[in-house]
CSV table of N, CA and C in Angstrom, one decimal:
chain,number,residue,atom,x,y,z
I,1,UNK,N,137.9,102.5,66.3
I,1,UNK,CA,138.9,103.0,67.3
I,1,UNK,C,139.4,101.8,68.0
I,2,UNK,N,140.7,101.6,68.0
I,2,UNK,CA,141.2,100.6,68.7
I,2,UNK,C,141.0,100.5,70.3
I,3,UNK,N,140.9,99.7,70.8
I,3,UNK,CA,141.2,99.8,72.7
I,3,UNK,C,139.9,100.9,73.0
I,4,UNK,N,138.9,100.8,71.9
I,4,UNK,CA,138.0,101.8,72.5
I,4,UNK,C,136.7,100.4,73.1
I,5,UNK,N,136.0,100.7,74.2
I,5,UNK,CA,135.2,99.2,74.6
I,5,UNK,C,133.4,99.0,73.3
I,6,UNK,N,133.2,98.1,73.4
I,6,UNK,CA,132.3,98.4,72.6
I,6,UNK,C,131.3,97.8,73.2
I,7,UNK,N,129.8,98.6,72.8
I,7,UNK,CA,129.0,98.6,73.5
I,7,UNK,C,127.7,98.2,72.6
I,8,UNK,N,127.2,96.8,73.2
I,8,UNK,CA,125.9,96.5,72.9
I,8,UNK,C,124.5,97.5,72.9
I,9,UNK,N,123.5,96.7,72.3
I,9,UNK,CA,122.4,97.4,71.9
I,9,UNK,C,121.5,97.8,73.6
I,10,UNK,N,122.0,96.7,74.3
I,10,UNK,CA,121.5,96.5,75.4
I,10,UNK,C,121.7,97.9,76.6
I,11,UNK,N,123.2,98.1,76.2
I,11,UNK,CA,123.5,99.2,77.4
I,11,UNK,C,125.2,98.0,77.9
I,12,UNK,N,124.8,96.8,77.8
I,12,UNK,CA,126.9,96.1,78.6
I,12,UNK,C,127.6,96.6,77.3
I,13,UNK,N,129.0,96.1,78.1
I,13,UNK,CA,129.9,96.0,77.2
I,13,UNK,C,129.8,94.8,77.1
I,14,UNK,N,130.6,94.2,75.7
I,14,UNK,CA,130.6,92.7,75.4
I,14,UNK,C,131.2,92.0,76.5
I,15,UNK,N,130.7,90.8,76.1
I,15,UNK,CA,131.6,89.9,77.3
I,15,UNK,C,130.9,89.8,78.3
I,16,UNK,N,130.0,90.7,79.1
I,16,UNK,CA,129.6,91.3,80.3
I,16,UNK,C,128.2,90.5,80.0
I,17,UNK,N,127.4,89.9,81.0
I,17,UNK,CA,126.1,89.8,81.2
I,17,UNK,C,125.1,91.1,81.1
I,18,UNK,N,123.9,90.9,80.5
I,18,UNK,CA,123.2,91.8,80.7
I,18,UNK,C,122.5,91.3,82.2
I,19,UNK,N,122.1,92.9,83.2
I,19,UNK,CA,121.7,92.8,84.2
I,19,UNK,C,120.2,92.8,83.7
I,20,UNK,N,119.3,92.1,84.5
I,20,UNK,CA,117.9,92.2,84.6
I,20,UNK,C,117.3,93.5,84.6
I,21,UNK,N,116.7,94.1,83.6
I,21,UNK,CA,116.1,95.5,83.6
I,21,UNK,C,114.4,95.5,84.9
I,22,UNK,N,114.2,96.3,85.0
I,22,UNK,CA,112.9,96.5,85.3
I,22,UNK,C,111.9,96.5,84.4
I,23,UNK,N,110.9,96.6,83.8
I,23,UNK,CA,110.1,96.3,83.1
I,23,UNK,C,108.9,97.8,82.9
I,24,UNK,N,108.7,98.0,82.1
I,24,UNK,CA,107.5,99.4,82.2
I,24,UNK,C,106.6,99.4,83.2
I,25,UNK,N,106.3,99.9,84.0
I,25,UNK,CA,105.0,99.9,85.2
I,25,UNK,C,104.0,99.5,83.8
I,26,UNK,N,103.1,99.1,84.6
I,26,UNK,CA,101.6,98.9,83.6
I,26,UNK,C,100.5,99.2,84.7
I,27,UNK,N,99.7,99.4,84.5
I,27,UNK,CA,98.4,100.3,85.6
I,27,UNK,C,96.7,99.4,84.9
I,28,UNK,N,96.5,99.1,85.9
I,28,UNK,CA,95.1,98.5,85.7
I,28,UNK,C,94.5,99.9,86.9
I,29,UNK,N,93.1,100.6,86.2
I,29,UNK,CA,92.2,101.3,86.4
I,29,UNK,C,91.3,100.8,86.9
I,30,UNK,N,90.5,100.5,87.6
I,30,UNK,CA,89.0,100.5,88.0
I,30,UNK,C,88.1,102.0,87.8
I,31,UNK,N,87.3,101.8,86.6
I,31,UNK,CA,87.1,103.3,85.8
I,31,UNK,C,85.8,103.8,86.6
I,32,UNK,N,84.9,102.9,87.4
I,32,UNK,CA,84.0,103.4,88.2
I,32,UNK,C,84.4,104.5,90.0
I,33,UNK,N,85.6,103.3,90.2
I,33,UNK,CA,85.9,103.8,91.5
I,33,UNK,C,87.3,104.8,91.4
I,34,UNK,N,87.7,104.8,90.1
I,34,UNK,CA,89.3,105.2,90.2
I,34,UNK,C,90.3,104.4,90.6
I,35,UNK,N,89.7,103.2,92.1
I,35,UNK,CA,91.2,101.9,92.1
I,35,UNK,C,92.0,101.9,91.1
I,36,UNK,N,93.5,102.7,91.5
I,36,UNK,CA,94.7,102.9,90.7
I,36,UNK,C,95.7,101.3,90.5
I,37,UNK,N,95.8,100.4,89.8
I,37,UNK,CA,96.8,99.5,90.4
I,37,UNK,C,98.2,100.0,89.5
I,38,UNK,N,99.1,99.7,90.3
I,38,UNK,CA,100.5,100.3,89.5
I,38,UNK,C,101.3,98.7,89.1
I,39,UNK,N,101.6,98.1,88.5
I,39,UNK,CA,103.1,97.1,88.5
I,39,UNK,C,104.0,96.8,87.8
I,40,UNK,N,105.3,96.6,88.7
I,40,UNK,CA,106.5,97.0,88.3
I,40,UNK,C,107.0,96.1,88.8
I,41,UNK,N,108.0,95.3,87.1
I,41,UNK,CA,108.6,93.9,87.8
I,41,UNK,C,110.1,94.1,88.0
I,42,UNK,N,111.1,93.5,88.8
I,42,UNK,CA,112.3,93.6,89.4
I,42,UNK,C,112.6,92.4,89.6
I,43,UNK,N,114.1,91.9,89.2
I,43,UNK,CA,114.6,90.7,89.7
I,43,UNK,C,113.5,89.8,90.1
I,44,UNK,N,112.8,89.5,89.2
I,44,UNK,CA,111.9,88.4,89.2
I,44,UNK,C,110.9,88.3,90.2
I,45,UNK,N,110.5,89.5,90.6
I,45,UNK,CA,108.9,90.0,91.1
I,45,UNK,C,108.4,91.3,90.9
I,46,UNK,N,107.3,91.1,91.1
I,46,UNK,CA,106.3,92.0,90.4
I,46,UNK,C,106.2,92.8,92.0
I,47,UNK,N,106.1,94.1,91.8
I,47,UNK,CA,105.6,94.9,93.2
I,47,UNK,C,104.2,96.0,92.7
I,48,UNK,N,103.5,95.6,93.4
I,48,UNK,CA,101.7,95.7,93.3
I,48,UNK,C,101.4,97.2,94.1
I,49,UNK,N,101.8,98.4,93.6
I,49,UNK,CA,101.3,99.6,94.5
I,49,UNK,C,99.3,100.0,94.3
I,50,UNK,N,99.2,99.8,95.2
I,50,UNK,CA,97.5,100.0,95.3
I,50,UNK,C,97.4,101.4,96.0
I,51,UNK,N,96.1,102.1,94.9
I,51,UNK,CA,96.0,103.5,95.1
I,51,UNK,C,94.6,103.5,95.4
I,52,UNK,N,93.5,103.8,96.6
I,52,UNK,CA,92.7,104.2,96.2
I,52,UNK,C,91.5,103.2,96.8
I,53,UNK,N,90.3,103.1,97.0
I,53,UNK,CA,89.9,102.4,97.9
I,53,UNK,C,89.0,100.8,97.5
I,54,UNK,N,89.6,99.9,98.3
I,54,UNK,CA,89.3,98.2,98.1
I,54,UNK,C,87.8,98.2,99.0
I,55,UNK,N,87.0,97.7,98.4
I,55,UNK,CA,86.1,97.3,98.5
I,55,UNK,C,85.4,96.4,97.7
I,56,UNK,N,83.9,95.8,98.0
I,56,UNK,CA,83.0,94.8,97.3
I,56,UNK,C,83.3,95.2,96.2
I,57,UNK,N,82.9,96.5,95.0
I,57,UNK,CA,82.7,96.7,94.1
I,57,UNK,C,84.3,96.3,93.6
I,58,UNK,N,85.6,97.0,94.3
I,58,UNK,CA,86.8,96.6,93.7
I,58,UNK,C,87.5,95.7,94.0
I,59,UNK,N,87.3,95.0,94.4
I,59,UNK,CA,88.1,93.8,95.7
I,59,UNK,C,88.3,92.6,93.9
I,60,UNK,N,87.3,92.4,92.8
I,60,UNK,CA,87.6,91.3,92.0
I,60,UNK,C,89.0,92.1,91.1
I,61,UNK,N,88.8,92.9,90.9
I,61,UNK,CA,90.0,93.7,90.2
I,61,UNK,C,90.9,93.6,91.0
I,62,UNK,N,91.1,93.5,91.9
I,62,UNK,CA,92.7,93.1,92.6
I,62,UNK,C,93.1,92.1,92.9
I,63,UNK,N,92.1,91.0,93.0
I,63,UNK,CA,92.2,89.5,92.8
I,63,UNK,C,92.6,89.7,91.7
I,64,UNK,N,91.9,90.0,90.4
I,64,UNK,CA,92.4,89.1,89.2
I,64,UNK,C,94.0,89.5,89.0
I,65,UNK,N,94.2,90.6,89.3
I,65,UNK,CA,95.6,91.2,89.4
I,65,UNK,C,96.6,90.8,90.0
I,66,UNK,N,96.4,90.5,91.4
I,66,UNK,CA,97.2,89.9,92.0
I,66,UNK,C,97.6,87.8,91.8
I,67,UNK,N,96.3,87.5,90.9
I,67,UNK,CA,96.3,86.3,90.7
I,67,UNK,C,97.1,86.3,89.3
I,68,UNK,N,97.2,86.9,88.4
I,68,UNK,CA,97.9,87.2,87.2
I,68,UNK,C,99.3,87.5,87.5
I,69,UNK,N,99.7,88.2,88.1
I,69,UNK,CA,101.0,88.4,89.1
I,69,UNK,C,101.7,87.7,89.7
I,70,UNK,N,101.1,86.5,90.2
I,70,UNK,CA,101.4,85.4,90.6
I,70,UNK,C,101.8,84.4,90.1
I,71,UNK,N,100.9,84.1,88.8
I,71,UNK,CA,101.3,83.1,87.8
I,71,UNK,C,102.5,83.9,86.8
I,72,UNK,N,102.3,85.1,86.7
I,72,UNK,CA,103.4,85.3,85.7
I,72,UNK,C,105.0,85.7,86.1
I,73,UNK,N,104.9,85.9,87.7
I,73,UNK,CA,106.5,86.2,88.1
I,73,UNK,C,106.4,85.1,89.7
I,74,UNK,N,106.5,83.8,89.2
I,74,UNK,CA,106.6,83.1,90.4
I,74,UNK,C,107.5,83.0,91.7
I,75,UNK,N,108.7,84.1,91.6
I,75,UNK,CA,109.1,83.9,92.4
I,75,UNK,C,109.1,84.9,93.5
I,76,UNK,N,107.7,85.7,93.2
I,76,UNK,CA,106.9,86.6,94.2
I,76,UNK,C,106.2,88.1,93.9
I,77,UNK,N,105.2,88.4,94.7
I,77,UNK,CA,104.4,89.7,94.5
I,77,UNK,C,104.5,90.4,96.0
I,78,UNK,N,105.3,91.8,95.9
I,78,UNK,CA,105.1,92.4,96.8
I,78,UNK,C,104.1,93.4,96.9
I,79,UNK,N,103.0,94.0,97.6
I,79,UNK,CA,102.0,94.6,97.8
I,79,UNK,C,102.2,95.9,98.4
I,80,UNK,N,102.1,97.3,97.9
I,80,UNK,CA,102.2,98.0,98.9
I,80,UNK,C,100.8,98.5,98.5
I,81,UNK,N,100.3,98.9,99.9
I,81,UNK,CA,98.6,99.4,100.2
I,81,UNK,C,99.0,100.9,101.0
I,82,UNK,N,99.7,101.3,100.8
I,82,UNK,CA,100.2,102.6,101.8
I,82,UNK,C,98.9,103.7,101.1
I,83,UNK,N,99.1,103.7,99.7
I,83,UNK,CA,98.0,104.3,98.7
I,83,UNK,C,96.7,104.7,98.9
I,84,UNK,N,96.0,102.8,100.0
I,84,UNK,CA,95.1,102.6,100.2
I,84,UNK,C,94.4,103.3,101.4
I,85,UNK,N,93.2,104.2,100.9
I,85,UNK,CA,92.3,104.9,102.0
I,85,UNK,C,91.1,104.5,102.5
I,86,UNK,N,90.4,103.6,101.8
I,86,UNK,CA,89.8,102.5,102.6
I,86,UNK,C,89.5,101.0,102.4
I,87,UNK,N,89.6,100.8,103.3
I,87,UNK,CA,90.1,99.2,103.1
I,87,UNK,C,89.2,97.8,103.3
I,88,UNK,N,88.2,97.4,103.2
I,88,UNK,CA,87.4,96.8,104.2
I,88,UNK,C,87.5,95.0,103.8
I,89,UNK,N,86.3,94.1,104.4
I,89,UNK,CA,86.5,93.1,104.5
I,89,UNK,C,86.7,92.0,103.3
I,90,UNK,N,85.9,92.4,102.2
I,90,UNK,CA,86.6,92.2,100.6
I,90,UNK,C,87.7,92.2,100.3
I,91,UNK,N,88.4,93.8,101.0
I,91,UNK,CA,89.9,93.6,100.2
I,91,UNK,C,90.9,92.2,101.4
I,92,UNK,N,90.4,92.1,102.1
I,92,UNK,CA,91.1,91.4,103.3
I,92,UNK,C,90.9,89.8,102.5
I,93,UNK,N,89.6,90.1,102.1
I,93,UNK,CA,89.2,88.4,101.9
I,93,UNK,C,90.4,88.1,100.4
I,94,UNK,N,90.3,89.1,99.8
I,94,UNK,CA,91.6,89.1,98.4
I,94,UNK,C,92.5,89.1,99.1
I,95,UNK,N,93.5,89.6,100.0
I,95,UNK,CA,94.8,89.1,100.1
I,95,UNK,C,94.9,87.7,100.6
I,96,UNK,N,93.7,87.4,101.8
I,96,UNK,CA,93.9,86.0,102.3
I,96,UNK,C,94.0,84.9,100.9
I,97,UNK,N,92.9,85.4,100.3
I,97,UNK,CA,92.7,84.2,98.7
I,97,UNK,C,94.0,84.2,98.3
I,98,UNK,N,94.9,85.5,98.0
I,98,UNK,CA,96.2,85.6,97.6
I,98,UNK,C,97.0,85.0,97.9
I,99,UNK,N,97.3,85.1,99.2
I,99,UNK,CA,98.1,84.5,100.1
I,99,UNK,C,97.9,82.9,99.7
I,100,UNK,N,97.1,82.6,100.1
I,100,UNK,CA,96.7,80.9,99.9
I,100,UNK,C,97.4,80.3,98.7
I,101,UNK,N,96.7,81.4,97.2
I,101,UNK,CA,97.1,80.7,95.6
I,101,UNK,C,98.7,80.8,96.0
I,102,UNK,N,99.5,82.0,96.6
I,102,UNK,CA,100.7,81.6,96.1
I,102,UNK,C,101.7,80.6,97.2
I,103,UNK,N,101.0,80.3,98.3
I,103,UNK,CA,101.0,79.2,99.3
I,103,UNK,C,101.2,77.7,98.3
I,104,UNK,N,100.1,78.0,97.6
I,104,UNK,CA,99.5,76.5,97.0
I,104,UNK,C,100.7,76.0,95.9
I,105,UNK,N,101.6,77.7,95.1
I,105,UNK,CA,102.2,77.3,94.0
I,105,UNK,C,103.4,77.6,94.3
I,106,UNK,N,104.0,78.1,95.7
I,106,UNK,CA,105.1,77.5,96.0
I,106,UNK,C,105.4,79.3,96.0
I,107,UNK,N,104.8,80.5,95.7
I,107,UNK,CA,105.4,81.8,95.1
I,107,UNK,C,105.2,82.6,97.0
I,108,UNK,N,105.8,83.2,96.4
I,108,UNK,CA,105.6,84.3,98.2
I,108,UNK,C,104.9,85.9,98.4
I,109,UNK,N,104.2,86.4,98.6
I,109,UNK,CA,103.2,87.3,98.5
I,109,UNK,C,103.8,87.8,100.1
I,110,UNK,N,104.0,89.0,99.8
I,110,UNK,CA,104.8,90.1,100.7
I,110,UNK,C,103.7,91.3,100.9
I,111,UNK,N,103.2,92.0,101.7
I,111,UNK,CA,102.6,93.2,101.6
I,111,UNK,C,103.7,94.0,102.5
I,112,UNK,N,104.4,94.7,101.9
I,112,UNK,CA,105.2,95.3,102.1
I,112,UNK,C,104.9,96.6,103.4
I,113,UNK,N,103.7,97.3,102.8
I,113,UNK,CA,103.6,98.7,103.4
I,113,UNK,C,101.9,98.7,103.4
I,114,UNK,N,101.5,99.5,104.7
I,114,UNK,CA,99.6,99.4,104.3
I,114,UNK,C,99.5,101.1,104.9
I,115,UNK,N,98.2,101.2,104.7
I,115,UNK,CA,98.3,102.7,105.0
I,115,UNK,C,97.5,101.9,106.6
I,116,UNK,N,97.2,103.8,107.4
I,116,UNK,CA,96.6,103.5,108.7
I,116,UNK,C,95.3,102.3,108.7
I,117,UNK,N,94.4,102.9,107.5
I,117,UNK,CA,93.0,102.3,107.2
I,117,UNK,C,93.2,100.6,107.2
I,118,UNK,N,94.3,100.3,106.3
I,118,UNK,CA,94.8,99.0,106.4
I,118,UNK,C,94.8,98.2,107.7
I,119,UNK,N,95.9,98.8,108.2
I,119,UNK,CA,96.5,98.6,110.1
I,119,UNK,C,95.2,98.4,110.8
I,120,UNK,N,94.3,98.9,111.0
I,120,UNK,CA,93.2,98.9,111.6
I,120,UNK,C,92.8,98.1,111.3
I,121,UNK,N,92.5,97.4,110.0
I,121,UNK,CA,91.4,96.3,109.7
I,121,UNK,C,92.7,94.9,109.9
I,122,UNK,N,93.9,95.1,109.9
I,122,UNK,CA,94.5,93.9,110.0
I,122,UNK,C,94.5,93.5,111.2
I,123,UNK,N,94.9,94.9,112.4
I,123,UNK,CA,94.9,94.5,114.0
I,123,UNK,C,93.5,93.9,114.5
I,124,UNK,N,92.2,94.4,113.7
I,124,UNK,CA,91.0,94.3,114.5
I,124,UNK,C,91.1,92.6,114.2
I,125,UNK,N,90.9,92.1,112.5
I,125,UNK,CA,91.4,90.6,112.7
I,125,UNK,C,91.8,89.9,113.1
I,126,UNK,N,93.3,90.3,113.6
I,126,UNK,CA,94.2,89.7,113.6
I,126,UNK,C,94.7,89.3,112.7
I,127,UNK,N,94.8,90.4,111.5
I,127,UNK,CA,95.5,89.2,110.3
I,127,UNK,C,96.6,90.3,110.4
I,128,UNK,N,97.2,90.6,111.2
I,128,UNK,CA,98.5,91.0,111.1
I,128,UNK,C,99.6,90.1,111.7
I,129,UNK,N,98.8,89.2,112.3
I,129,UNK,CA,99.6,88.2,112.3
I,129,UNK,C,99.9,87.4,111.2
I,130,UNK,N,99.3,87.2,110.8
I,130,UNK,CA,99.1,86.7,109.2
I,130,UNK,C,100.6,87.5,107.9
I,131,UNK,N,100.6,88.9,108.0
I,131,UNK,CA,101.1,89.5,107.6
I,131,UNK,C,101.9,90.2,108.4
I,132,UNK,N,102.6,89.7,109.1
I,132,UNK,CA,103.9,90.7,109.8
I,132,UNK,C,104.6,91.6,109.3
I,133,UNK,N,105.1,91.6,107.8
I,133,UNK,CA,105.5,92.6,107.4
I,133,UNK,C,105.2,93.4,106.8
I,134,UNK,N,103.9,93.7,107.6
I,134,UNK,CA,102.8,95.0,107.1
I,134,UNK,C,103.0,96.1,107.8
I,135,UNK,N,103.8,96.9,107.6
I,135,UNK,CA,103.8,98.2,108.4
I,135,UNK,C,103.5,99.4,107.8
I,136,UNK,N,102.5,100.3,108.5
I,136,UNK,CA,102.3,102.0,108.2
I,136,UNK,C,103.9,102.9,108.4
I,137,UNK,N,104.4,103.1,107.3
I,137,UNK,CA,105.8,104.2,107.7
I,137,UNK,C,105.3,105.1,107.8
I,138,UNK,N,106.1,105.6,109.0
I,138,UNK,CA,106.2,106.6,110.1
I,138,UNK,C,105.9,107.9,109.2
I,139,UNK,N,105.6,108.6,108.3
I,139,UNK,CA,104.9,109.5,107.7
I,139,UNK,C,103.9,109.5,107.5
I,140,UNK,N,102.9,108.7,107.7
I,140,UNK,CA,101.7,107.7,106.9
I,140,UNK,C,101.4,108.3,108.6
I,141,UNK,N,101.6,107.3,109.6
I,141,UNK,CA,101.7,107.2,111.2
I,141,UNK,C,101.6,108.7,111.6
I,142,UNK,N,102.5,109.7,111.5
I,142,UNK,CA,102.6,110.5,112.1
I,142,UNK,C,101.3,111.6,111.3
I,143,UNK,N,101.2,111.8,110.3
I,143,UNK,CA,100.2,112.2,109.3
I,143,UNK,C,98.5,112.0,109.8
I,144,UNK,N,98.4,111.0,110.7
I,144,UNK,CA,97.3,110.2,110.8
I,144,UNK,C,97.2,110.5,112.7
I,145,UNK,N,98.4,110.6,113.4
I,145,UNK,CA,98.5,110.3,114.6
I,145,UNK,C,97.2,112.0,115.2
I,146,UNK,N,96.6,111.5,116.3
I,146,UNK,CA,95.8,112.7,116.7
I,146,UNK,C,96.5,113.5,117.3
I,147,UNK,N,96.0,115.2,117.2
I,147,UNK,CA,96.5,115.7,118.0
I,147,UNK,C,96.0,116.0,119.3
I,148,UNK,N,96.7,116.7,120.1
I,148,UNK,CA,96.9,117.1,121.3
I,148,UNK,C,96.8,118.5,121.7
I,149,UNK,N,95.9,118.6,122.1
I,149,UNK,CA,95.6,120.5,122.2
I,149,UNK,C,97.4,120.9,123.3
């Protein structure tokens, strides 16, 4: 067909750049505890959804994860922990290690979103200073907020 556009295997038309696709989520299990990890890479970062609860027993599975993450999309790993229902001083000691490796290699480690359980252990630290752009969204917040006879 003349003047009809023709279209690569890709999805452009010729001529046209192909845009950066996203990539298949891939899910690392922790098969004792259930720890869900989800990740899903975009314009050249990986975004880390954590389902499910960080602790001693799961805290090396999200190291190794988030350390694999780091070396394989260096130009960053965003973390959401919103998923996360309990959180304690293992999983804290993994993001700080995180933070540091991609400190050290120049990459940027974002925790995007934490659930309440999170917020609590970062304020009691003070590692929300550390992480400023950790915030519980206001569904998470209000879901959690006590009531009031």
């Amino acid at each position: 067909m003349a003047g009809a556009a023709h279209q690569s295997y890709d999805g452009t038309h010729r001529g046209e750049p192909a845009l950066p696709a996203a990539s298949a989520t891939r899910v690392v299990r922790h098969l004792r505890s259930g720890l869900t990890l989800r990740m899903t890479e975009a314009f050249g970062r990986t975004r880390i959804a954590v389902h499910g609860e960080v602790d001693l027993d799961t805290a090396d599975t999200l190291l190794r994860v988030l350390a694999d993450c780091l070396e394989s999309t260096p130009a960053g790993v965003d973390v959401d922990l919103t998923g996360t229902g309990f959180f304690d001083c293992a999983g804290l000691n993994v993001l700080l290690r995180a933070r540091a490796k991609a400190r050290a290699t120049g990459a940027e480690l974002t925790v995007l979103a934490v659930s309440p359980a999170v917020s609590r252990l970062l304020d009691l630290t003070h590692c929300d200073e550390v992480f400023p752009e950790a915030v519980v969204p206001a569904h998470l917040a209000a879901a959690k907020a006590p009531r009031r006879p």
